[in-house]
Every structure is written in structure tokens, then in C-alpha cells.
mmCIF file of C-alpha atoms in Angstrom:
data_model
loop_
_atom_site.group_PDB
_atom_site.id
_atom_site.type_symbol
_atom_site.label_atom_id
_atom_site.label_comp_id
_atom_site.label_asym_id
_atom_site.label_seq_id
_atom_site.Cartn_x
_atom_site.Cartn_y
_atom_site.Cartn_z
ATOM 1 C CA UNK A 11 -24.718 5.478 13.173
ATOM 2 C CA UNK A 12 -28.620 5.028 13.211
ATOM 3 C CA UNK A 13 -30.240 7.765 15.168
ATOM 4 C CA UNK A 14 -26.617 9.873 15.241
ATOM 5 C CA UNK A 15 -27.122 13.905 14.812
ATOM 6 C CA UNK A 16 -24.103 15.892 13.571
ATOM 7 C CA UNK A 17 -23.779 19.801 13.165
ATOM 8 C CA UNK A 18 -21.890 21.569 10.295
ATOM 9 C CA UNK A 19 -21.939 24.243 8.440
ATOM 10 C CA UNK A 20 -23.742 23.798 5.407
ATOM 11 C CA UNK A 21 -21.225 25.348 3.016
ATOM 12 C CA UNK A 22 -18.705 22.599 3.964
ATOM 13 C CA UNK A 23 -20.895 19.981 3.844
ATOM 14 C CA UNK A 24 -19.291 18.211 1.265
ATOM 15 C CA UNK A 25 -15.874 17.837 3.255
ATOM 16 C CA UNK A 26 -17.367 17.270 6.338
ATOM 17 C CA UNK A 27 -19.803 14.335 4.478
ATOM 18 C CA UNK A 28 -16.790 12.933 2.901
ATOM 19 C CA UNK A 29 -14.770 13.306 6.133
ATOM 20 C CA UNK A 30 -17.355 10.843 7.976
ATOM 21 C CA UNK A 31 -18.058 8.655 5.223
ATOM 22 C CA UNK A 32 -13.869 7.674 5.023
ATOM 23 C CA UNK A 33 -13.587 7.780 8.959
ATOM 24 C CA UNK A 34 -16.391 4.631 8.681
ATOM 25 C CA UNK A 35 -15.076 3.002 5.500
ATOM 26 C CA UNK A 36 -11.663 3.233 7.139
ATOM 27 C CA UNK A 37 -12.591 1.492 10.257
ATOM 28 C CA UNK A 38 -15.447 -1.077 9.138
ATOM 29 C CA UNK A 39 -14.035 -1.557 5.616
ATOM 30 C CA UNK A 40 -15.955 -2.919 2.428
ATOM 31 C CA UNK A 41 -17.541 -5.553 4.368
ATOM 32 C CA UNK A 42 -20.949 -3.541 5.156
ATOM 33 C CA UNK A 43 -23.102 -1.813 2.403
ATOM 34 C CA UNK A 44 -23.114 2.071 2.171
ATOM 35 C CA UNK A 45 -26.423 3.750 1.352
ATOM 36 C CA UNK A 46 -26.827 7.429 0.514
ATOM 37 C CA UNK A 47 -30.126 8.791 1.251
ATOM 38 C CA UNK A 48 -31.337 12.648 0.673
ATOM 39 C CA UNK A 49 -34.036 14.760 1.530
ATOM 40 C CA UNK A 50 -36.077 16.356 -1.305
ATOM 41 C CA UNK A 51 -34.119 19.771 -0.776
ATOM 42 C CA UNK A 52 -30.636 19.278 -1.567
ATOM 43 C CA UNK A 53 -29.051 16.715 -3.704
ATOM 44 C CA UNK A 54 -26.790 14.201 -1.407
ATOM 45 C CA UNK A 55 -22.836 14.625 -2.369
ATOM 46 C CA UNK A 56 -21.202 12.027 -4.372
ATOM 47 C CA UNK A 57 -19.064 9.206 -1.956
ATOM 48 C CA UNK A 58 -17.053 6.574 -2.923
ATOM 49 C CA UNK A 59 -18.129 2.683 -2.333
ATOM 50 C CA UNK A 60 -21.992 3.353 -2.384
ATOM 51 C CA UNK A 61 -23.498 0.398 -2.211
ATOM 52 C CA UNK A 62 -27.273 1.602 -2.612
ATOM 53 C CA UNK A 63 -28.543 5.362 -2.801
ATOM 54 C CA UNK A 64 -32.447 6.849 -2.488
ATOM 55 C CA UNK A 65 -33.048 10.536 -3.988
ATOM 56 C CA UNK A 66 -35.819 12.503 -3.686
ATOM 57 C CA UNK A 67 -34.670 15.080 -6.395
ATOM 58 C CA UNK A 68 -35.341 18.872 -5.306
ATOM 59 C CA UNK A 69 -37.060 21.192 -8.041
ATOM 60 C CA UNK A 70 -34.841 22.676 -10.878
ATOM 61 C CA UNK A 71 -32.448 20.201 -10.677
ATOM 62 C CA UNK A 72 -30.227 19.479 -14.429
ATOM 63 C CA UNK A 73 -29.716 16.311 -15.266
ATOM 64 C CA UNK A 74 -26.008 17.272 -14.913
ATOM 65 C CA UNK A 75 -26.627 17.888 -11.239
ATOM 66 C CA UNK A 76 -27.961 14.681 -10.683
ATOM 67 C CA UNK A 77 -25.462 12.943 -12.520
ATOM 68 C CA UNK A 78 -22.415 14.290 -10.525
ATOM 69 C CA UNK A 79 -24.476 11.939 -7.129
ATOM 70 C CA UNK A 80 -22.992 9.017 -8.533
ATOM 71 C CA UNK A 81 -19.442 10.073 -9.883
ATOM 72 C CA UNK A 82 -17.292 8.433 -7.390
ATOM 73 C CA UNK A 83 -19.576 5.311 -6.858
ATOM 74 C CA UNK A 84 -21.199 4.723 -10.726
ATOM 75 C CA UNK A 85 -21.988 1.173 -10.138
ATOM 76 C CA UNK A 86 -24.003 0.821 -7.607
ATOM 77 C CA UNK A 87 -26.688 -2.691 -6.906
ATOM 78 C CA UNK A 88 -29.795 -0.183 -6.070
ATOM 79 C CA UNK A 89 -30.939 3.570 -7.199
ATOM 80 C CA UNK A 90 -34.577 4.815 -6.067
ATOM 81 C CA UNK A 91 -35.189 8.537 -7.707
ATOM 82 C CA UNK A 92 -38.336 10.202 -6.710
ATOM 83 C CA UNK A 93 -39.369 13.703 -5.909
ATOM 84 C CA UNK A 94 -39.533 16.235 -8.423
ATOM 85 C CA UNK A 95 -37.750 13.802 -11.335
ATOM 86 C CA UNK A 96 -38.739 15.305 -14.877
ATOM 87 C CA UNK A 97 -36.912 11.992 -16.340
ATOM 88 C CA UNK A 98 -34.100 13.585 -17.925
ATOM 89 C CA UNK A 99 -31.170 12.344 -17.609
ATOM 90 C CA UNK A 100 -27.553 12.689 -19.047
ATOM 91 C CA UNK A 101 -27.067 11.241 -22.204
ATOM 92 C CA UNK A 102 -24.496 7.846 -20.842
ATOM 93 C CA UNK A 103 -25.675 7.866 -17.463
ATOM 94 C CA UNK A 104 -24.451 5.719 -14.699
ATOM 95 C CA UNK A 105 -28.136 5.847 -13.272
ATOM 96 C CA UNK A 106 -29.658 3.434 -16.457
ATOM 97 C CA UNK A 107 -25.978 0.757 -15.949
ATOM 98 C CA UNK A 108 -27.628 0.337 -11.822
ATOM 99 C CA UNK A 109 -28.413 -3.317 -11.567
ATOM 100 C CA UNK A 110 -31.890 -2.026 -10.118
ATOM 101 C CA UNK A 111 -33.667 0.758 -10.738
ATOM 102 C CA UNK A 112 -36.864 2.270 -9.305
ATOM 103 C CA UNK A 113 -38.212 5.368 -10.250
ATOM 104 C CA UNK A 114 -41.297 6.674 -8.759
ATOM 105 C CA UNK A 115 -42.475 10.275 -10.346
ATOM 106 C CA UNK A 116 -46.027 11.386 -11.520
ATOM 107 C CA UNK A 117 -46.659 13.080 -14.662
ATOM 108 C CA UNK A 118 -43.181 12.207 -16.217
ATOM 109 C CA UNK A 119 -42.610 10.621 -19.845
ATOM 110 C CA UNK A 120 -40.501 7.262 -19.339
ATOM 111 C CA UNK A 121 -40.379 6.171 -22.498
ATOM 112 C CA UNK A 122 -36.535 6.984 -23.314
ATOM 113 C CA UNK A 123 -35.838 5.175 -19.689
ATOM 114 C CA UNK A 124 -37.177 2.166 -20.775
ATOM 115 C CA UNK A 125 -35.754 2.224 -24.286
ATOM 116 C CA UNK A 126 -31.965 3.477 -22.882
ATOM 117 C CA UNK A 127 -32.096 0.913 -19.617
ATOM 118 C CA UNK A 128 -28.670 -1.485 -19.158
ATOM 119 C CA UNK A 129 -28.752 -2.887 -15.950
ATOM 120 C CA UNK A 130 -30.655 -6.290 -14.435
ATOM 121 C CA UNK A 131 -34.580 -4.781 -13.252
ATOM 122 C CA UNK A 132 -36.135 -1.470 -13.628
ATOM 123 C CA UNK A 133 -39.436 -0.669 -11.759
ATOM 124 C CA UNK A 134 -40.989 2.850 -13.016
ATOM 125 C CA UNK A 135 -44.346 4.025 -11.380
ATOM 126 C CA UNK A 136 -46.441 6.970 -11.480
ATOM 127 C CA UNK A 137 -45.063 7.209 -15.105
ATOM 128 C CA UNK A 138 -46.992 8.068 -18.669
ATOM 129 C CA UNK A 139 -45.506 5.466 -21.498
ATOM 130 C CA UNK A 140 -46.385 5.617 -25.227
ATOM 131 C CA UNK A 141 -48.050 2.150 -25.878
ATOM 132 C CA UNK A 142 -45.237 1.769 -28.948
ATOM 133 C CA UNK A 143 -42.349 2.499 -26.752
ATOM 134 C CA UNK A 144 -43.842 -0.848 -24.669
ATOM 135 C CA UNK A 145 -44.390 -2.873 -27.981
ATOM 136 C CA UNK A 146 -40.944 -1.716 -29.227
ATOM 137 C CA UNK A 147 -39.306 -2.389 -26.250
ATOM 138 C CA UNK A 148 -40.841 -6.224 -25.774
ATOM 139 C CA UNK A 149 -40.749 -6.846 -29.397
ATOM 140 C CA UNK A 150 -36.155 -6.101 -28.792
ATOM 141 C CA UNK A 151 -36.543 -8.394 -26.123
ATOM 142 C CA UNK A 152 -38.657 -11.061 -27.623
ATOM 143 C CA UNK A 153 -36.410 -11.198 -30.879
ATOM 144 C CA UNK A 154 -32.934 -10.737 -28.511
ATOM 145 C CA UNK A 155 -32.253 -7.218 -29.754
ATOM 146 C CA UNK A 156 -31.450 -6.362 -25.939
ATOM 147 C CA UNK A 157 -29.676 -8.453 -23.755
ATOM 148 C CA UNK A 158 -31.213 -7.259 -20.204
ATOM 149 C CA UNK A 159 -31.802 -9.917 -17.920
ATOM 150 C CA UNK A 160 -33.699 -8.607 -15.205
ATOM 151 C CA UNK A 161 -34.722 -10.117 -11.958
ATOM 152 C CA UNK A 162 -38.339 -11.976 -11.875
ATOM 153 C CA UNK A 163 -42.329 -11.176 -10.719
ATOM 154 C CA UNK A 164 -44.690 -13.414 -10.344
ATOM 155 C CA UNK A 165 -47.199 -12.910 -13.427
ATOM 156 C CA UNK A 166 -49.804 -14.546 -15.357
ATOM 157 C CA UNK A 167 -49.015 -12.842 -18.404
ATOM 158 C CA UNK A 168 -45.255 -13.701 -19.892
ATOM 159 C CA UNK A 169 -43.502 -13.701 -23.229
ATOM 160 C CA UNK A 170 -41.226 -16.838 -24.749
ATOM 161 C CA UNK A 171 -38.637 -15.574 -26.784
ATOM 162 C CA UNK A 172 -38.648 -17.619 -30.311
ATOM 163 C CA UNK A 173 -34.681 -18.061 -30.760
ATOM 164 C CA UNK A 174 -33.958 -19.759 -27.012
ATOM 165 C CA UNK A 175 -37.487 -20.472 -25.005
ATOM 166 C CA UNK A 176 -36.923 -18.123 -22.707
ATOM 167 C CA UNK A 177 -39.619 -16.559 -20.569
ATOM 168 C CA UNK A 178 -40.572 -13.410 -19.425
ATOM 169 C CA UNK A 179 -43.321 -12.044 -17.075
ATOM 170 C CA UNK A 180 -44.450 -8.577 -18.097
ATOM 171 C CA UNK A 181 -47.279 -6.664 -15.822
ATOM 172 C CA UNK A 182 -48.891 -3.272 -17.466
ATOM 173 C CA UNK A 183 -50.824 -0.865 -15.956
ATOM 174 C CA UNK A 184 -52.035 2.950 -16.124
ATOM 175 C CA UNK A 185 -48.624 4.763 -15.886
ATOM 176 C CA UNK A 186 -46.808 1.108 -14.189
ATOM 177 C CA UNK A 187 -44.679 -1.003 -16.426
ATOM 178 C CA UNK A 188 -42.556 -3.879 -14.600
ATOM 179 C CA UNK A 189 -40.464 -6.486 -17.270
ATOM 180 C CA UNK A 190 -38.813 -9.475 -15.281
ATOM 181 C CA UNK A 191 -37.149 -12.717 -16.601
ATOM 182 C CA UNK A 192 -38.002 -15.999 -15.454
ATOM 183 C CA UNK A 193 -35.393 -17.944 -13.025
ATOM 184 C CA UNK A 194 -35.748 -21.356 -14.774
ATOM 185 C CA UNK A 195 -39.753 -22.779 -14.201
ATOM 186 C CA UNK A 196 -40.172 -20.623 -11.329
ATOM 187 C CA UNK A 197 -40.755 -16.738 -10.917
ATOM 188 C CA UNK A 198 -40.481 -14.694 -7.992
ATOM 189 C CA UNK A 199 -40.663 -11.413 -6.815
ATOM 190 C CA UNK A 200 -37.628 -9.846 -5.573
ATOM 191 C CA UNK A 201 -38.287 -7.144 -3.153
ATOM 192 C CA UNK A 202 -35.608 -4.477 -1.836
ATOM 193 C CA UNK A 203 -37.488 -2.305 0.607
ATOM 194 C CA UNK A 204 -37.046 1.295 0.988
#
């Protein structure tokens, strides 16, 4: 429905949301992806069978609040939170399990991101680290502490884990921190554009 306009009234917009989003999954099915996108002044609604969802997080918003966008689709391939993000987040959220993760936010501490991430490649920019929360979280990596395996960058600097040879690029940079595993002898980046 590219370029499609629809009228409501904003108190029902969570029924009249859910009412479109079940009219399309009932006639097209699971065989297309569903993204959620929102604007940066209301959170979207949670859907089922979200493939893919982009925030831009209004001010004031709880961690609780932003949790409750992803209760009816927790497992989702792609999550991109920007906006007014402070980085706090619900203490077993769904939003660390995403198989990628990019957060984009300026002037927020990332450190219990990094250290709490589960799912396949994280991408945080715009974002203050403490240099031991990077050590620590390389060091779990390099000894197999964590099992993440996310997807790969192309880098000249890269870690080999002692116990199985394995190799990882790493690229650091003033409030940037992007962790990939290699793909065999070669490394790639994976783009998903926004």
C-alpha cells in the first residue's frame, strides 16, 4: 500500500491499525515481510508477524512503553531504534533476542546493550562506551564466554579466538562500536538499508 493515505480517529488507532494489518496478512499471507515504521511522536502499536520494525522513540517514553511495540511479534530479523532513546530498556527484552540490531542515539550510555545483546549483529552509533565494557565484552568473546555469532564487516583489525581459530573483525571509533564474525576466509559487510 505504498503511497496509500487512510483517516481515523486517533483514539482508535490501535483497532483500526490492527484491522488493516489482518485484512493484508489475510489476503497476501506470510509470504511477504511486514515492517512497522513510526514517526518520532507516537510509539507504533504492537502487530502480529512483524517481520522488521524502525522507531524513532518520542520523548518520555518508559522502557515499558517501548517494550509493549514488540509483544505480539518478539522475534523479529531487524529492529532500528533512534530518536529520543535514553538506552533503557526492560530487563528480558525482546529488543536485545532481534537477530539485528541498530541503534542510532547521541549522548546515550550503551554499555549494558552491548554486555546484555543475544541475537546475530548489533550496530550502535552516536553512543558513549566505557573502554572496559569493550575489553570485557571481546575478552567473553575471545575466551567463548558468549556464544553470539554475528554477521561479518570487512576490517583490518580482527580477533582469533584461542579454543577454535575463529575470527572476528572488530571496528572502534568515538561513540561507534561494530563486532562481526568472519564467514569462513572471507568477510563481508551485510547491509539492510533503512
Amino acid at each position: 500500500l505504498c503511497g496509500s493515505t487512510y483517516t481515523y480517529n486517533t483514539e482508535e488507532k490501535q483497532r483500526v491499525v490492527q484491522g488493516i494489518h489482518d485484512y493484508l496478512y489475510q489476503f497476501f499471507g506470510s509470504s511477504i515481510d511486514y515492517e512497522v515504521e513510526s514517526m518520532e511522536t507516537h510509539l507504533p502499536p504492537s502487530l502480529k508477524n512483524i517481520n522488521s520494525t524502525r522507531i524513532k522513540v518520542p520523548e518520555n517514553t518508559t522502557a515499558e512503553e517501548l517494550e509493549a511495540c514488540f509483544t505480539a511479534s518478539p522475534n523479529q530479523e531487524y529492529i532500528e531504534i533512534g530518536g529520543h532513546f535514553t538506552g533503557n530498556l526492560c530487563a528480558n527484552s525482546v529488543i536485545l533476542g532481534t537477530e539485528y540490531l541498530r541503534i542510532y542515539c547521541s549522548a546515550m550510555h550503551g554499555d549494558d546493550i552491548l554486555l546484555r545483546f543475544r541475537g546475530k549483529r548489533l550496530d550502535v552509533g552516536g553512543t558513549i562506551f566505557h573502554d572496559s565494557t569493550i575489553v570485557r565484552f571481546l575478552n567473553d568473546w575471545r575466551t567463548n564466554k558468549k556464544k553470539w555469532i554475528p554477521s561479518c564487516f570487512e576490517s583490518n583489525d580482527y580477533l582469533i579466538r584461542g579454543s577454535d581459530g575463529e575470527k572476528a573483525s572488530v571496528l572502534i571509533e568515538d561513540h561507534y562500536v561494530c563486532f562481526a564474525v568472519w564467514n569462513g576466509n572471507s568477510c563481508e559487510m551485510q547491509n539492510i538499508n533503512g
